[in-house]
Short mmCIF file of C-alpha atoms (C1' of nucleotides) in Angstrom, two decimals:
data_model
loop_
_atom_site.label_atom_id
_atom_site.label_comp_id
_atom_site.label_asym_id
_atom_site.label_seq_id
_atom_site.Cartn_x
_atom_site.Cartn_y
_atom_site.Cartn_z
CA MET A 1 0.00 0.00 0.00
CA LYS A 2 1.19 3.44 -0.84
CA VAL A 3 1.32 6.00 1.91
CA LYS A 4 0.71 9.47 0.60
CA SER A 5 3.29 11.59 2.40
CA VAL A 6 0.86 13.87 4.19
CA ASP A 7 -1.61 14.33 1.37
CA ILE A 8 -1.36 18.04 1.63
CA ALA A 9 -1.32 17.68 -2.10
CA ARG A 10 -4.79 17.09 -3.38
CA GLU A 11 -4.02 19.61 -6.09
CA SER A 12 -1.80 19.31 -9.12
CA LEU A 13 1.73 20.64 -9.11
CA ALA A 14 0.71 23.26 -11.63
CA ASP A 15 -1.91 24.54 -9.23
CA ARG A 16 0.58 24.83 -6.47
CA VAL A 17 3.04 26.65 -8.66
CA ARG A 18 0.30 29.02 -9.69
CA GLN A 19 -0.52 29.72 -6.07
CA ILE A 20 3.10 30.32 -5.16
CA LEU A 21 3.68 32.67 -8.07
CA THR A 22 0.45 34.51 -7.42
CA ASP A 23 1.44 35.08 -3.82
CA ARG A 24 4.83 36.36 -4.81
CA ILE A 25 3.37 38.77 -7.30
CA VAL A 26 0.73 40.05 -4.91
CA ASP A 27 3.04 40.44 -1.95
CA GLY A 28 5.62 42.26 -4.02
CA THR A 29 8.35 39.62 -4.07
CA TYR A 30 8.09 39.86 -7.84
CA PRO A 31 7.52 43.53 -8.62
CA ALA A 32 6.08 44.66 -11.93
CA GLY A 33 8.43 43.93 -14.80
CA THR A 34 10.13 40.93 -13.18
CA ARG A 35 10.96 38.20 -15.62
CA LEU A 36 9.59 34.77 -14.78
CA VAL A 37 11.98 32.24 -16.31
CA GLU A 38 10.43 28.82 -16.58
CA MET A 39 13.44 26.64 -15.89
CA GLN A 40 14.62 28.87 -13.08
CA ILE A 41 11.35 28.45 -11.23
CA ALA A 42 11.24 24.77 -12.09
CA ARG A 43 14.69 24.17 -10.60
CA GLU A 44 13.85 26.15 -7.50
CA LEU A 45 10.75 24.06 -6.87
CA ASN A 46 12.34 20.80 -7.98
CA LEU A 47 10.11 20.01 -10.88
CA SER A 48 10.13 20.13 -14.63
CA GLN A 49 9.18 22.89 -17.01
CA ALA A 50 5.70 21.59 -17.77
CA PRO A 51 3.78 22.46 -14.62
CA VAL A 52 5.52 25.82 -14.40
CA ARG A 53 4.55 26.56 -17.94
CA GLU A 54 0.96 25.65 -17.19
CA ALA A 55 0.94 27.90 -14.17
CA LEU A 56 2.25 30.77 -16.25
CA CYS A 57 -0.47 30.14 -18.79
CA ALA A 58 -3.07 30.53 -16.06
CA LEU A 59 -1.42 33.66 -14.71
CA GLU A 60 -1.44 35.16 -18.16
CA ALA A 61 -5.13 34.47 -18.49
CA ALA A 62 -5.70 36.23 -15.18
CA ARG A 63 -3.63 39.09 -16.59
CA PHE A 64 -1.11 38.92 -13.79
CA VAL A 65 1.69 38.48 -16.32
CA GLU A 66 2.36 39.04 -19.99
CA THR A 67 3.95 36.54 -22.33
CA GLU A 68 5.59 37.20 -25.67
CA PRO A 69 6.36 34.23 -27.92
CA TYR A 70 9.96 33.08 -27.51
CA ARG A 71 10.60 36.12 -25.31
CA GLY A 72 9.27 34.93 -22.03
CA THR A 73 6.93 36.07 -19.33
CA ARG A 74 7.06 39.10 -17.06
CA VAL A 75 4.91 40.52 -14.33
CA ARG A 76 2.51 42.99 -15.81
CA ARG A 77 2.90 46.66 -15.19
CA ILE A 78 -0.33 48.51 -14.56
CA GLY A 79 -0.44 52.13 -15.53
CA GLU A 80 -2.50 54.91 -14.11
CA ARG A 81 -4.77 54.89 -17.11
CA GLU A 82 -5.57 51.20 -16.84
CA CYS A 83 -6.28 51.52 -13.15
CA ARG A 84 -8.61 54.42 -13.79
CA GLU A 85 -10.40 52.39 -16.44
CA ALA A 86 -10.73 49.44 -14.10
CA TYR A 87 -12.22 51.65 -11.42
CA GLN A 88 -14.84 52.94 -13.79
CA VAL A 89 -15.84 49.41 -14.67
CA ARG A 90 -15.86 48.32 -11.07
CA ALA A 91 -18.01 51.27 -10.21
CA VAL A 92 -20.83 50.26 -12.53
CA LEU A 93 -20.51 46.65 -11.48
CA GLU A 94 -20.98 47.63 -7.86
CA GLY A 95 -23.80 49.92 -8.86
CA LEU A 96 -25.52 46.96 -10.48
CA ALA A 97 -24.82 44.82 -7.45
CA ALA A 98 -26.49 47.41 -5.28
CA GLU A 99 -29.63 47.46 -7.37
CA LEU A 100 -29.83 43.69 -7.50
CA GLY A 101 -28.90 43.03 -3.93
CA THR A 102 -29.96 45.83 -1.66
CA ALA A 103 -32.81 43.76 -0.33
CA ASN A 104 -30.51 40.87 0.60
CA LEU A 105 -27.99 43.26 1.95
CA ARG A 106 -30.53 44.82 4.23
CA ALA A 107 -30.99 41.46 5.87
CA ARG A 108 -27.32 41.42 6.73
CA LEU A 109 -27.19 45.07 7.65
CA ARG A 110 -25.53 44.42 10.97
CA GLU A 111 -22.63 42.65 9.29
CA LEU A 112 -22.26 45.31 6.63
CA ARG A 113 -22.20 48.05 9.21
CA ALA A 114 -19.61 46.15 11.18
CA ALA A 115 -17.37 46.03 8.12
CA ALA A 116 -17.84 49.74 7.53
CA ASP A 117 -17.07 50.53 11.15
CA ALA A 118 -14.00 48.32 11.13
CA THR A 119 -12.77 50.08 8.01
CA LEU A 120 -13.19 53.47 9.62
CA ALA A 121 -11.57 52.37 12.85
CA ALA A 122 -8.54 51.03 11.00
CA ALA A 123 -8.38 54.20 8.94
CA LYS A 124 -8.36 56.37 12.03
CA ARG A 125 -5.55 54.36 13.58
CA GLY A 126 -3.62 54.48 10.31
CA GLU A 127 -3.47 50.68 10.08
CA VAL A 128 -3.17 50.43 6.35
CA MET A 129 -3.27 46.68 5.87
CA ARG A 130 -6.24 46.26 8.16
CA TYR A 131 -7.95 49.14 6.42
CA LEU A 132 -7.47 47.55 2.99
CA HIS A 133 -8.69 44.23 4.30
CA HIS A 134 -11.95 45.57 5.68
CA ASN A 135 -12.40 47.80 2.70
CA VAL A 136 -12.26 44.83 0.36
CA ARG A 137 -14.58 42.91 2.62
CA PHE A 138 -17.14 45.71 2.53
CA HIS A 139 -17.24 45.81 -1.25
CA GLN A 140 -17.23 42.06 -1.46
CA MET A 141 -20.33 41.85 0.66
CA ILE A 142 -22.13 44.14 -1.71
CA ILE A 143 -21.10 42.12 -4.72
CA GLU A 144 -22.08 38.85 -3.14
CA ALA A 145 -25.47 40.14 -2.13
CA ALA A 146 -26.34 40.56 -5.78
CA ASN A 147 -26.41 36.79 -6.09
CA ASN A 148 -25.05 36.96 -9.62
CA GLU A 149 -22.10 34.68 -10.23
CA VAL A 150 -21.09 36.23 -13.53
CA LEU A 151 -21.06 39.61 -11.88
CA ARG A 152 -18.96 38.31 -9.03
CA GLN A 153 -16.37 36.75 -11.27
CA THR A 154 -16.18 39.77 -13.52
CA TRP A 155 -15.69 42.00 -10.52
CA GLU A 156 -13.02 39.74 -9.13
CA SER A 157 -11.13 39.69 -12.38
CA LEU A 158 -10.47 43.38 -11.84
CA ALA A 159 -9.19 42.92 -8.32
CA PHE A 160 -5.56 42.54 -9.33
CA THR A 161 -5.53 45.51 -11.64
CA VAL A 162 -6.96 47.68 -8.94
CA GLY A 163 -5.17 46.15 -5.99
CA ALA A 164 -1.70 46.15 -7.51
CA ARG A 165 -1.97 49.82 -8.23
CA ILE A 166 -3.15 50.65 -4.77
CA ARG A 167 -0.26 48.82 -3.21
CA ALA A 168 2.19 50.38 -5.63
CA SER A 169 1.01 53.91 -5.10
CA ARG A 170 0.67 53.55 -1.37
CA ALA A 171 -2.22 55.87 -2.05
CA THR A 172 -3.64 55.72 1.40
CA GLY A 173 -4.29 59.43 1.23
CA ASP A 174 -7.75 59.88 2.56
CA MET A 175 -8.57 56.53 4.04
CA ILE A 176 -10.79 58.24 6.53
CA ALA A 177 -12.84 60.00 3.91
CA VAL A 178 -13.32 56.75 2.03
CA ALA A 179 -14.34 54.92 5.15
CA LYS A 180 -16.87 57.60 5.99
CA GLU A 181 -18.47 57.16 2.61
CA HIS A 182 -19.00 53.55 3.50
CA ARG A 183 -21.22 54.63 6.34
CA GLU A 184 -23.31 56.74 3.98
CA ILE A 185 -23.73 53.68 1.83
CA VAL A 186 -24.78 51.63 4.82
CA GLU A 187 -27.45 54.17 5.64
CA ALA A 188 -28.83 54.05 2.11
CA VAL A 189 -28.98 50.27 2.37
CA ALA A 190 -30.78 50.59 5.68
CA HIS A 191 -33.41 52.70 3.95
CA GLY A 192 -33.63 50.13 1.16
CA ASP A 193 -32.92 52.81 -1.41
CA ALA A 194 -31.24 50.75 -4.13
CA ARG A 195 -30.91 53.66 -6.54
CA ALA A 196 -29.15 55.74 -3.94
CA VAL A 197 -26.83 52.89 -3.06
CA GLY A 198 -25.93 52.49 -6.70
CA ARG A 199 -25.30 56.20 -7.09
CA LEU A 200 -23.16 56.38 -3.98
CA LEU A 201 -21.06 53.41 -5.07
CA ARG A 202 -20.44 54.90 -8.47
CA ARG A 203 -19.37 58.18 -6.95
CA HIS A 204 -17.32 56.32 -4.35
CA ALA A 205 -15.18 54.72 -7.05
CA GLU A 206 -14.88 57.98 -8.95
CA VAL A 207 -13.49 59.71 -5.92
CA LEU A 208 -10.88 57.00 -5.59
CA VAL A 209 -9.88 57.49 -9.20
CA GLU A 210 -9.36 61.20 -8.61
CA GLY A 211 -7.31 60.48 -5.52
CA MET A 212 -4.85 58.39 -7.43
CA ALA A 213 -1.38 59.75 -7.88
CA GLU A 214 0.97 58.85 -10.69
CA VAL A 215 3.82 56.59 -9.63
CA MET B 1 19.28 36.79 -46.68
CA LYS B 2 16.51 34.87 -45.08
CA VAL B 3 13.23 34.61 -46.88
CA LYS B 4 10.40 34.10 -44.46
CA SER B 5 8.40 31.39 -46.18
CA VAL B 6 5.21 33.36 -46.35
CA ASP B 7 5.12 34.06 -42.71
CA ILE B 8 1.84 32.27 -42.39
CA ALA B 9 3.36 30.84 -39.25
CA ARG B 10 4.14 33.73 -37.03
CA GLU B 11 2.14 32.12 -34.28
CA SER B 12 2.91 29.16 -32.11
CA LEU B 13 1.31 25.81 -32.62
CA ALA B 14 -0.57 26.23 -29.39
CA ASP B 15 -2.13 29.42 -30.73
CA ARG B 16 -3.24 27.67 -33.86
CA VAL B 17 -4.73 24.82 -31.91
CA ARG B 18 -6.55 27.29 -29.72
CA GLN B 19 -7.98 29.00 -32.79
CA ILE B 20 -9.10 25.74 -34.33
CA LEU B 21 -10.78 24.55 -31.15
CA THR B 22 -12.40 27.91 -30.56
CA ASP B 23 -13.86 27.84 -34.05
CA ARG B 24 -15.21 24.36 -33.56
CA ILE B 25 -16.83 25.28 -30.29
CA VAL B 26 -18.35 28.45 -31.63
CA ASP B 27 -19.64 26.92 -34.86
CA GLY B 28 -21.17 24.02 -33.03
CA THR B 29 -18.87 21.25 -34.25
CA TYR B 30 -18.22 20.60 -30.57
CA PRO B 31 -21.55 21.11 -28.80
CA ALA B 32 -21.75 21.74 -25.08
CA GLY B 33 -20.61 18.75 -23.09
CA THR B 34 -18.25 17.40 -25.74
CA ARG B 35 -15.11 15.87 -24.30
CA LEU B 36 -11.85 17.27 -25.64
CA VAL B 37 -9.28 14.50 -25.36
CA GLU B 38 -5.75 15.82 -25.57
CA MET B 39 -4.06 12.98 -27.46
CA GLN B 40 -6.99 12.61 -29.82
CA ILE B 41 -6.70 16.20 -30.92
CA ALA B 42 -2.91 15.96 -30.99
CA ARG B 43 -3.01 12.97 -33.33
CA GLU B 44 -5.56 14.60 -35.58
CA LEU B 45 -3.37 17.69 -35.97
CA ASN B 46 -0.10 15.75 -36.07
CA LEU B 47 1.51 17.20 -33.04
CA SER B 48 2.27 16.27 -29.49
CA GLN B 49 0.23 16.70 -26.36
CA ALA B 50 1.98 19.84 -25.15
CA PRO B 51 0.58 22.49 -27.49
CA VAL B 52 -2.88 20.98 -27.26
CA ARG B 53 -2.70 21.09 -23.52
CA GLU B 54 -1.65 24.70 -23.64
CA ALA B 55 -4.51 25.56 -25.93
CA LEU B 56 -6.96 23.88 -23.56
CA CYS B 57 -5.51 25.88 -20.70
CA ALA B 58 -6.25 29.07 -22.60
CA LEU B 59 -9.75 27.91 -23.47
CA GLU B 60 -10.42 27.16 -19.85
CA ALA B 61 -9.32 30.65 -18.88
CA ALA B 62 -11.72 32.05 -21.45
CA ARG B 63 -14.39 29.83 -19.88
CA PHE B 64 -15.09 28.03 -23.12
CA VAL B 65 -14.35 24.71 -21.48
CA GLU B 66 -14.13 23.18 -18.03
CA THR B 67 -11.33 20.96 -16.79
CA GLU B 68 -11.36 18.57 -13.87
CA PRO B 69 -8.05 17.18 -12.64
CA TYR B 70 -7.36 13.76 -14.12
CA ARG B 71 -10.85 13.78 -15.59
CA GLY B 72 -10.32 15.82 -18.68
CA THR B 73 -11.83 18.78 -20.42
CA ARG B 74 -15.30 19.35 -21.81
CA VAL B 75 -17.11 22.13 -23.58
CA ARG B 76 -18.92 24.21 -21.04
CA ARG B 77 -22.67 24.15 -20.81
CA ILE B 78 -24.30 27.51 -20.26
CA GLY B 79 -27.60 27.58 -18.46
CA GLU B 80 -30.41 30.06 -18.68
CA ARG B 81 -29.51 31.56 -15.38
CA GLU B 82 -25.90 32.23 -16.30
CA CYS B 83 -26.94 33.81 -19.55
CA ARG B 84 -29.40 36.05 -17.80
CA GLU B 85 -26.68 37.07 -15.37
CA ALA B 86 -24.29 37.82 -18.21
CA TYR B 87 -26.88 39.99 -19.89
CA GLN B 88 -27.35 42.04 -16.78
CA VAL B 89 -23.63 42.64 -16.56
CA ARG B 90 -23.35 43.46 -20.22
CA ALA B 91 -26.17 45.88 -19.87
CA VAL B 92 -24.40 48.04 -17.32
CA LEU B 93 -21.16 47.79 -19.23
CA GLU B 94 -22.84 49.14 -22.32
CA GLY B 95 -24.54 51.76 -20.24
CA LEU B 96 -21.16 52.91 -19.01
CA ALA B 97 -19.80 52.83 -22.55
CA ALA B 98 -22.60 55.09 -23.64
CA GLU B 99 -21.89 57.66 -20.97
CA LEU B 100 -18.19 57.62 -21.69
CA GLY B 101 -18.40 57.50 -25.42
CA THR B 102 -21.51 59.21 -26.71
CA ALA B 103 -19.49 62.19 -27.85
CA ASN B 104 -17.11 60.02 -29.89
CA LEU B 105 -19.98 58.00 -31.15
CA ARG B 106 -21.71 61.07 -32.43
CA ALA B 107 -18.76 61.72 -34.67
CA ARG B 108 -19.30 58.35 -36.27
CA LEU B 109 -23.05 58.62 -36.31
CA ARG B 110 -23.30 57.72 -39.98
CA GLU B 111 -21.52 54.43 -39.40
CA LEU B 112 -23.58 53.61 -36.34
CA ARG B 113 -26.80 54.29 -38.16
CA ALA B 114 -25.65 52.10 -41.03
CA ALA B 115 -25.10 49.23 -38.62
CA ALA B 116 -28.52 49.76 -37.10
CA ASP B 117 -30.17 49.87 -40.51
CA ALA B 118 -28.35 46.76 -41.66
CA THR B 119 -29.51 44.95 -38.55
CA LEU B 120 -33.09 45.92 -39.18
CA ALA B 121 -32.92 45.01 -42.86
CA ALA B 122 -31.53 41.56 -42.06
CA ALA B 123 -34.17 41.11 -39.38
CA LYS B 124 -36.96 41.90 -41.79
CA ARG B 125 -35.63 39.42 -44.32
CA GLY B 126 -35.25 36.81 -41.61
CA GLU B 127 -31.54 36.40 -42.33
CA VAL B 128 -30.51 35.25 -38.89
CA MET B 129 -26.75 35.04 -39.34
CA ARG B 130 -26.52 38.42 -40.98
CA TYR B 131 -28.76 39.86 -38.28
CA LEU B 132 -26.53 38.51 -35.51
CA HIS B 133 -23.45 39.82 -37.27
CA HIS B 134 -24.72 43.38 -37.58
CA ASN B 135 -26.18 43.25 -34.12
CA VAL B 136 -22.81 42.43 -32.62
CA ARG B 137 -21.18 45.09 -34.74
CA PHE B 138 -23.60 47.70 -33.44
CA HIS B 139 -22.91 46.96 -29.82
CA GLN B 140 -19.20 46.68 -30.50
CA MET B 141 -19.13 50.18 -31.89
CA ILE B 142 -20.66 51.50 -28.73
CA ILE B 143 -18.15 49.71 -26.55
CA GLU B 144 -15.22 50.87 -28.63
CA ALA B 145 -16.36 54.46 -28.56
CA ALA B 146 -15.88 54.48 -24.81
CA ASN B 147 -12.15 54.28 -25.36
CA ASN B 148 -11.69 52.16 -22.27
CA GLU B 149 -9.64 49.05 -22.86
CA VAL B 150 -10.53 47.36 -19.59
CA LEU B 151 -14.19 47.89 -20.37
CA ARG B 152 -13.74 46.44 -23.84
CA GLN B 153 -12.01 43.32 -22.63
CA THR B 154 -14.46 42.77 -19.83
CA TRP B 155 -17.32 43.10 -22.27
CA GLU B 156 -15.71 40.71 -24.70
CA SER B 157 -15.16 38.12 -22.02
CA LEU B 158 -18.92 37.79 -21.82
CA ALA B 159 -19.37 37.35 -25.54
CA PHE B 160 -19.16 33.56 -25.47
CA THR B 161 -21.54 33.13 -22.58
CA VAL B 162 -24.08 35.26 -24.32
CA GLY B 163 -23.44 34.12 -27.87
CA ALA B 164 -23.49 30.41 -27.14
CA ARG B 165 -26.84 30.70 -25.51
CA ILE B 166 -28.31 32.69 -28.34
CA ARG B 167 -27.20 30.13 -30.89
CA ALA B 168 -28.42 27.29 -28.71
CA SER B 169 -31.85 28.74 -28.13
CA ARG B 170 -32.29 29.94 -31.67
CA ALA B 171 -34.02 32.73 -29.85
CA THR B 172 -34.51 34.89 -32.85
CA GLY B 173 -37.97 35.68 -31.62
CA ASP B 174 -38.36 39.36 -32.10
CA MET B 175 -35.35 40.30 -34.15
CA ILE B 176 -37.31 43.13 -35.65
CA ALA B 177 -38.25 44.61 -32.30
CA VAL B 178 -34.63 44.47 -31.19
CA ALA B 179 -33.43 46.10 -34.38
CA LYS B 180 -35.96 48.88 -33.98
CA GLU B 181 -34.62 49.64 -30.55
CA HIS B 182 -31.24 50.16 -32.13
CA ARG B 183 -32.68 53.04 -34.09
CA GLU B 184 -34.00 54.63 -30.93
CA ILE B 185 -30.51 54.39 -29.52
CA VAL B 186 -29.05 55.97 -32.62
CA GLU B 187 -31.41 58.90 -32.23
CA ALA B 188 -30.40 59.42 -28.63
CA VAL B 189 -26.77 59.43 -29.72
CA ALA B 190 -27.61 61.96 -32.39
CA HIS B 191 -29.00 64.22 -29.70
CA GLY B 192 -25.89 63.65 -27.61
CA ASP B 193 -28.00 62.52 -24.70
CA ALA B 194 -25.59 60.18 -22.96
CA ARG B 195 -27.91 59.43 -20.05
CA ALA B 196 -30.67 58.44 -22.40
CA VAL B 197 -28.35 56.21 -24.42
CA GLY B 198 -27.26 54.50 -21.24
CA ARG B 199 -30.83 53.99 -20.10
CA LEU B 200 -31.92 52.64 -23.48
CA LEU B 201 -29.04 50.20 -23.60
CA ARG B 202 -29.78 48.89 -20.16
CA ARG B 203 -33.40 48.38 -21.04
CA HIS B 204 -32.39 46.87 -24.37
CA ALA B 205 -30.45 44.10 -22.66
CA GLU B 206 -33.20 43.54 -20.14
CA VAL B 207 -35.71 42.98 -22.87
CA LEU B 208 -33.44 40.37 -24.39
CA VAL B 209 -33.23 38.59 -21.08
CA GLU B 210 -36.99 38.42 -20.84
CA GLY B 211 -37.21 37.09 -24.36
CA MET B 212 -35.03 34.16 -23.56
CA ALA B 213 -36.61 30.76 -23.51
CA GLU B 214 -35.34 27.76 -21.62
CA VAL B 215 -33.73 25.12 -23.84
"C1'" DA C 1 35.82 52.58 -38.45
"C1'" DG C 2 31.27 51.06 -39.66
"C1'" DA C 3 27.79 48.00 -41.62
"C1'" DA C 4 26.40 43.44 -42.58
"C1'" DA C 5 26.73 38.64 -41.46
"C1'" DA C 6 27.87 34.73 -38.70
"C1'" DT C 7 28.14 32.81 -33.99
"C1'" DC C 8 26.79 32.03 -29.34
"C1'" DG C 9 24.34 31.64 -24.89
"C1'" DA C 10 19.95 31.81 -22.93
"C1'" DT C 11 15.27 30.71 -23.10
"C1'" DT C 12 11.00 29.17 -24.96
"C1'" DA C 13 8.35 25.74 -27.67
"C1'" DT C 14 7.73 21.13 -28.80
"C1'" DC C 15 8.42 16.27 -28.56
"C1'" DG C 16 8.20 11.33 -27.05
"C1'" DA C 17 8.02 8.56 -23.05
"C1'" DT C 18 6.66 7.52 -18.32
"C1'" DA C 19 4.03 7.93 -13.96
"C1'" DA C 20 -0.27 8.88 -11.64
"C1'" DT C 21 -5.07 8.73 -11.45
"C1'" DC C 22 -9.72 7.66 -12.67
"C1'" DG C 23 -14.01 4.84 -13.82
"C1'" DA C 24 -15.64 0.74 -15.18
"C1'" DA C 25 -15.35 -4.08 -15.59
"C1'" DA C 26 -13.89 -8.45 -13.73
"C1'" DA C 27 -12.89 -11.28 -9.96
"C1'" DT C 28 -13.48 -12.64 -5.33
"C1'" DA C 29 -15.64 -13.16 -1.02
"C1'" DT C 30 -19.72 -13.43 2.08
"C1'" DA D 1 -27.03 -12.72 -5.30
"C1'" DT D 2 -24.76 -8.90 -3.55
"C1'" DA D 3 -21.01 -6.40 -1.81
"C1'" DT D 4 -16.15 -5.70 -1.79
"C1'" DT D 5 -11.72 -5.90 -3.88
"C1'" DT D 6 -8.74 -6.29 -7.83
"C1'" DT D 7 -7.49 -5.56 -12.38
"C1'" DC D 8 -7.47 -3.06 -16.56
"C1'" DG D 9 -7.84 0.42 -20.24
"C1'" DA D 10 -8.04 5.17 -21.06
"C1'" DT D 11 -6.48 9.63 -20.10
"C1'" DT D 12 -4.23 13.22 -17.72
"C1'" DA D 13 -0.01 15.01 -15.41
"C1'" DT D 14 4.77 15.16 -15.32
"C1'" DC D 15 9.36 14.37 -16.88
"C1'" DG D 16 13.80 14.81 -19.47
"C1'" DA D 17 15.61 15.87 -23.87
"C1'" DT D 18 15.65 18.30 -28.27
"C1'" DA D 19 14.47 21.92 -31.68
"C1'" DA D 20 13.45 26.68 -32.62
"C1'" DT D 21 14.02 31.39 -31.78
"C1'" DC D 22 15.74 35.55 -29.76
"C1'" DG D 23 19.19 39.37 -28.45
"C1'" DA D 24 23.72 40.30 -27.97
"C1'" DT D 25 28.37 39.66 -29.26
"C1'" DT D 26 31.84 38.75 -32.33
"C1'" DT D 27 33.54 38.35 -36.76
"C1'" DT D 28 34.06 39.61 -41.48
"C1'" DC D 29 34.10 42.63 -45.29
"C1'" DT D 30 34.58 47.19 -47.49
#
DNA sequence: AGAAAATCGATTATCGATAATCGAAAATAT
DNA sequence: ATATTTTCGATTATCGATAATCGATTTTCT
C-alpha cells in the first residue's frame, strides 16, 4: 500500500506553482516587470518545465503576467490609465450589485455596518493593511449580495488591476474619507434605497480614481 | 538573406490549436458537453500533447471549457440563469460605454446608423446570421467608442456566454423589435444625450433577457 | 571605423516517453 | 445474489531531452 506523504497535495503541481507565483506577485516579491523564467522556477521548486509553464499560462489568463512568444513572461505593469479604467468598470458593477442586492444586503445590515465601522476604525488608527482588508470585505459583501455569479467573477477579475496599483502607489491618502463614505452607503442600504446605493457606489469609485497619484 | 516562407506561421502551434478549437466550439462542431481528449486532438493535428494542452488551458481561462483534474476537459454548458446574469452585466457595461463615449460615437453617427439599418434590414428578411453579425457590430461600436480598454475586454469576455446561448436557443424571436430599438438608440446618440443612451441600452439588454426561452 | 553577417548563450516551444489517477469491468468473497 | 476488492484500459499530469528562436556579441568585409 502506498502512503501518501501527508496528502497536503490534493491539487496538481501546476496549481501549487500558480498559487506560489500569485502570492509572490501580490506580496511584491516579484515587482512589476520581473521576468519569470520557466526553468529557473522549475529548478527552485524541484520540478520540470511543464507544470511551471501551465501555471504561467493561467497567470497570463488572469492578466497577472504578460507573455511574448519566444521572449518569455514578465509581471505585468499597470499604468494609471488602466487603473482608472478598471475603477470605472468596477463602479458600474458595484452599482448593479447594489440594485440587485440591496434587499438581501438589508438582511445582513448588521454585518455590513460592522465592516464599515472596522474600516473606519482602522483608517483612524492608520493601520493600512487592516484598512485595505476591511475595505475589500465591505465591497465584497455588496457584490455577493447581488447573487449573480457572472457579476462576481467579472468583478473579481479586476481585483488585481486595482489592488496592484493601490499597493504600488501607497495611495492611502484619505482613508478616513473613504471609510466615511461607507457609512453613507450603509445608511442608504438601511433605507432600502437601491438607486441611492448604486449612485453612492459609483461616486465612491470615482473619488478614488481622482485620488490616485501617478507613480 | 533569409526569406520568411510566407510568414503564415508567425504564431505558435498552441495558438493555432486554440484557434481551431475555438472555431469548432463556436460553430457548433463541438456542442456543449463534448469531451476534448488531448491525445486525440494531438493525433488529428499531427503534433504532441503539449501544445494541445496549452490551448486547452487558454480555453479554460476564457471559460469556453471546463477541466477537472485527471478527468479531462469538456465544452462548457451555459444555463439560462448564467446567460441572464451575463446579460445584466453586459447591460451596465454598455450603459457605461454610452456615458463615456456618446461624444465620440456622435462623430461616427453615420456608421452607427448604417449598422442599425443593416440589422433591421436583415431582421426583416429573416436572415438570422446576418442579423446577428450586424447586431454584434452595433454593440461593439458602442463599446469601442468608450475608449476604455478594460471595459472592452471585460465586455468581450462575456461574448461567449451570451453568444453560445443565443445560438443554442435559436431565440430569434423578435429580431425586428430588437433592431428597432437600435434606431432609438441611434437617435439618442444623435441628440448627444448620454444618459438616455445609457438607459436605453440597459433596457435593451433587459428585454433580451426576458425574451429568452429555456432550452 | 562602420555596416552586414555569422556565432553564441539563454530561453521558450515542442516532442516522445513515463508515472499517476480515474471509472468501469472483472474477480473474489460473504 | 450482492457487496467488496482487484485488475485493466483510457487519459491526464509530469518528466527529461531536443528543436526553434531571440538578443547580444563577435567576426568579417569594405
